[in-house]
Amino acid sequence: MTHAFDVAVVGATGIVGEALIEILAERKFPVGKVHALASERSVGQTVVFGNRRLAVKDLAAFDFSTVQIGLFSAGASVSAEYAPKAAAAGCIVIDNTSRFRYNDDIPLVVPEVNGERIADYTNKGIIANPNCSTIQMVVALKPIYDAVGI
């Protein structure tokens, strides 16, 4: 039996947040509950998850101890405030903003390139990822590096 994860998507009403929710459904990621989180002004809106709609909840009032994974895409200032709180509550944070990309204590991960670094999330409870252009470039360069070095 596959373990199901409760997931919070921070920035759920933005383009990236909506895409993350769509990918969770498309890839049949083993979710128990998905919590769509955004600012107070977005509360009451809905986002699509598979064949149902999720009500958007207020990020500021959310209890991150109720989820195992937090996907953050609401901007660096939001991540700066809420990602450490989520991590302290036991939630594994995957941050898609620029906030933690240059923090030596937080792994910057592209799974196809340095997936072993994911284990380093235990330092702070946060995993950062590079911007989209960098991800595409390093995925293309990795086989060359492995074959001949750079």
mmCIF file of C-alpha atoms in Angstrom:
data_model
loop_
_atom_site.group_PDB
_atom_site.id
_atom_site.type_symbol
_atom_site.label_atom_id
_atom_site.label_comp_id
_atom_site.label_asym_id
_atom_site.label_seq_id
_atom_site.Cartn_x
_atom_site.Cartn_y
_atom_site.Cartn_z
ATOM 1 C CA MET A 1 0.000 0.000 0.000
ATOM 2 C CA THR A 2 1.285 3.444 -0.918
ATOM 3 C CA HIS A 3 1.581 6.019 1.825
ATOM 4 C CA ALA A 4 -0.502 9.141 1.198
ATOM 5 C CA PHE A 5 0.880 12.572 1.998
ATOM 6 C CA ASP A 6 -1.058 15.616 3.072
ATOM 7 C CA VAL A 7 0.229 18.536 1.005
ATOM 8 C CA ALA A 8 -0.057 22.310 1.359
ATOM 9 C CA VAL A 9 0.380 24.392 -1.791
ATOM 10 C CA VAL A 10 1.356 27.948 -0.855
ATOM 11 C CA GLY A 11 0.513 30.375 -3.625
ATOM 12 C CA ALA A 12 -2.233 28.103 -4.936
ATOM 13 C CA THR A 13 -4.015 30.852 -6.883
ATOM 14 C CA GLY A 14 -0.912 31.865 -8.850
ATOM 15 C CA ILE A 15 0.212 30.380 -12.143
ATOM 16 C CA VAL A 16 2.923 28.206 -10.560
ATOM 17 C CA GLY A 17 0.701 27.120 -7.665
ATOM 18 C CA GLU A 18 -2.093 26.096 -9.999
ATOM 19 C CA ALA A 19 0.426 24.180 -12.133
ATOM 20 C CA LEU A 20 1.764 22.374 -9.047
ATOM 21 C CA ILE A 21 -1.755 21.292 -8.083
ATOM 22 C CA GLU A 22 -2.435 20.158 -11.644
ATOM 23 C CA ILE A 23 0.788 18.106 -11.697
ATOM 24 C CA LEU A 24 -0.064 16.461 -8.359
ATOM 25 C CA ALA A 25 -3.317 15.263 -9.932
ATOM 26 C CA GLU A 26 -1.873 14.333 -13.352
ATOM 27 C CA ARG A 27 1.010 12.330 -11.922
ATOM 28 C CA LYS A 28 -1.273 10.682 -9.368
ATOM 29 C CA PHE A 29 1.012 11.745 -6.536
ATOM 30 C CA PRO A 30 -0.152 9.856 -3.431
ATOM 31 C CA VAL A 31 -1.994 12.638 -1.629
ATOM 32 C CA GLY A 32 -4.308 12.323 1.308
ATOM 33 C CA LYS A 33 -5.437 15.933 1.415
ATOM 34 C CA VAL A 34 -4.356 18.911 -0.649
ATOM 35 C CA HIS A 35 -4.641 22.309 1.012
ATOM 36 C CA ALA A 36 -4.733 25.274 -1.366
ATOM 37 C CA LEU A 37 -3.245 28.230 0.521
ATOM 38 C CA ALA A 38 -2.986 31.883 -0.422
ATOM 39 C CA SER A 39 -3.380 35.350 1.031
ATOM 40 C CA GLU A 40 -6.500 36.366 2.920
ATOM 41 C CA ARG A 41 -7.866 38.197 -0.131
ATOM 42 C CA SER A 42 -7.971 34.894 -2.069
ATOM 43 C CA VAL A 43 -9.903 32.991 0.604
ATOM 44 C CA GLY A 44 -13.120 31.649 -0.849
ATOM 45 C CA GLN A 45 -11.777 31.240 -4.370
ATOM 46 C CA THR A 46 -11.378 27.716 -5.669
ATOM 47 C CA VAL A 47 -8.698 25.895 -7.643
ATOM 48 C CA VAL A 48 -8.993 22.693 -9.652
ATOM 49 C CA PHE A 49 -7.454 19.461 -8.353
ATOM 50 C CA GLY A 50 -8.254 16.571 -10.657
ATOM 51 C CA ASN A 51 -12.018 16.388 -11.001
ATOM 52 C CA ARG A 52 -12.830 18.520 -7.966
ATOM 53 C CA ARG A 53 -12.431 22.045 -6.744
ATOM 54 C CA LEU A 54 -10.497 22.983 -3.610
ATOM 55 C CA ALA A 55 -11.465 25.977 -1.511
ATOM 56 C CA VAL A 56 -8.565 28.354 -0.962
ATOM 57 C CA LYS A 57 -7.592 28.772 2.695
ATOM 58 C CA ASP A 58 -5.779 31.606 4.452
ATOM 59 C CA LEU A 59 -2.049 30.934 4.623
ATOM 60 C CA ALA A 60 -1.632 33.056 7.760
ATOM 61 C CA ALA A 61 -4.081 30.884 9.708
ATOM 62 C CA PHE A 62 -2.917 27.486 8.447
ATOM 63 C CA ASP A 63 -1.474 24.865 10.814
ATOM 64 C CA PHE A 64 1.474 23.283 8.993
ATOM 65 C CA SER A 65 1.707 20.473 11.547
ATOM 66 C CA THR A 66 -1.266 18.911 9.711
ATOM 67 C CA VAL A 67 0.705 18.295 6.488
ATOM 68 C CA GLN A 68 3.884 16.444 5.605
ATOM 69 C CA ILE A 69 4.838 18.455 2.500
ATOM 70 C CA GLY A 70 4.621 22.160 1.700
ATOM 71 C CA LEU A 71 5.103 23.376 -1.863
ATOM 72 C CA PHE A 72 5.913 27.099 -1.798
ATOM 73 C CA SER A 73 5.520 29.334 -4.858
ATOM 74 C CA ALA A 74 4.069 32.592 -3.545
ATOM 75 C CA GLY A 75 7.225 34.700 -3.762
ATOM 76 C CA ALA A 76 10.406 35.152 -1.751
ATOM 77 C CA SER A 77 8.912 37.353 0.970
ATOM 78 C CA VAL A 78 6.125 34.851 1.660
ATOM 79 C CA SER A 79 8.632 31.986 1.775
ATOM 80 C CA ALA A 80 10.893 33.984 4.093
ATOM 81 C CA GLU A 81 8.040 34.359 6.568
ATOM 82 C CA TYR A 82 6.213 31.037 6.322
ATOM 83 C CA ALA A 83 8.669 28.359 5.136
ATOM 84 C CA PRO A 84 10.669 28.338 8.410
ATOM 85 C CA LYS A 85 7.399 28.159 10.381
ATOM 86 C CA ALA A 86 6.215 25.239 8.261
ATOM 87 C CA ALA A 87 9.547 23.442 8.646
ATOM 88 C CA ALA A 88 9.517 24.005 12.410
ATOM 89 C CA ALA A 89 6.065 22.383 12.489
ATOM 90 C CA GLY A 90 7.508 19.232 10.875
ATOM 91 C CA CYS A 91 6.497 19.948 7.290
ATOM 92 C CA ILE A 92 9.092 19.286 4.558
ATOM 93 C CA VAL A 93 9.202 22.497 2.544
ATOM 94 C CA ILE A 94 10.022 22.519 -1.153
ATOM 95 C CA ASP A 95 10.566 26.142 -2.089
ATOM 96 C CA ASN A 96 10.186 27.309 -5.672
ATOM 97 C CA THR A 97 11.119 30.930 -4.950
ATOM 98 C CA SER A 98 14.476 32.674 -4.902
ATOM 99 C CA ARG A 99 14.481 33.043 -1.112
ATOM 100 C CA PHE A 100 16.679 30.073 -0.127
ATOM 101 C CA ARG A 101 18.704 29.476 -3.301
ATOM 102 C CA TYR A 102 21.909 30.943 -1.892
ATOM 103 C CA ASN A 103 21.615 29.615 1.660
ATOM 104 C CA ASP A 104 24.448 27.144 2.309
ATOM 105 C CA ASP A 105 22.390 25.288 4.942
ATOM 106 C CA ILE A 106 19.571 24.539 2.502
ATOM 107 C CA PRO A 107 20.073 22.088 -0.364
ATOM 108 C CA LEU A 108 19.547 23.473 -3.871
ATOM 109 C CA VAL A 109 18.261 20.435 -5.732
ATOM 110 C CA VAL A 110 17.583 19.342 -9.279
ATOM 111 C CA PRO A 111 16.741 15.649 -8.760
ATOM 112 C CA GLU A 112 18.155 14.531 -12.123
ATOM 113 C CA VAL A 113 21.474 16.205 -11.302
ATOM 114 C CA ASN A 114 22.047 16.084 -7.541
ATOM 115 C CA GLY A 115 19.104 14.188 -6.100
ATOM 116 C CA GLU A 116 21.276 12.847 -3.281
ATOM 117 C CA ARG A 117 21.223 16.353 -1.781
ATOM 118 C CA ILE A 118 17.547 15.955 -0.907
ATOM 119 C CA ALA A 119 18.658 14.147 2.255
ATOM 120 C CA ASP A 120 20.249 17.406 3.425
ATOM 121 C CA TYR A 121 16.791 18.922 3.967
ATOM 122 C CA THR A 122 17.088 17.848 7.600
ATOM 123 C CA ASN A 123 19.397 20.834 8.230
ATOM 124 C CA LYS A 124 16.500 23.298 8.053
ATOM 125 C CA GLY A 125 13.518 21.277 6.805
ATOM 126 C CA ILE A 126 13.637 23.129 3.479
ATOM 127 C CA ILE A 127 14.649 22.118 -0.048
ATOM 128 C CA ALA A 128 15.229 24.900 -2.582
ATOM 129 C CA ASN A 129 15.243 24.623 -6.331
ATOM 130 C CA PRO A 130 16.867 26.808 -8.982
ATOM 131 C CA ASN A 131 14.918 28.897 -11.450
ATOM 132 C CA CYS A 132 13.419 27.188 -14.480
ATOM 133 C CA SER A 133 16.136 28.236 -16.952
ATOM 134 C CA THR A 134 18.894 26.937 -14.705
ATOM 135 C CA ILE A 135 17.112 23.626 -14.203
ATOM 136 C CA GLN A 136 16.854 23.024 -17.952
ATOM 137 C CA MET A 137 20.488 23.941 -18.478
ATOM 138 C CA VAL A 138 21.948 21.726 -15.741
ATOM 139 C CA VAL A 139 19.812 18.747 -16.760
ATOM 140 C CA ALA A 140 21.272 19.070 -20.267
ATOM 141 C CA LEU A 141 24.840 19.580 -18.994
ATOM 142 C CA LYS A 142 24.857 16.707 -16.470
ATOM 143 C CA PRO A 143 25.434 13.885 -19.007
ATOM 144 C CA ILE A 144 28.271 15.873 -20.595
ATOM 145 C CA TYR A 145 29.820 16.463 -17.196
ATOM 146 C CA ASP A 146 29.517 12.775 -16.334
ATOM 147 C CA ALA A 147 31.092 11.742 -19.646
ATOM 148 C CA VAL A 148 33.985 14.171 -19.977
ATOM 149 C CA GLY A 149 33.878 16.711 -17.167
ATOM 150 C CA ILE A 150 33.604 20.433 -17.676
#
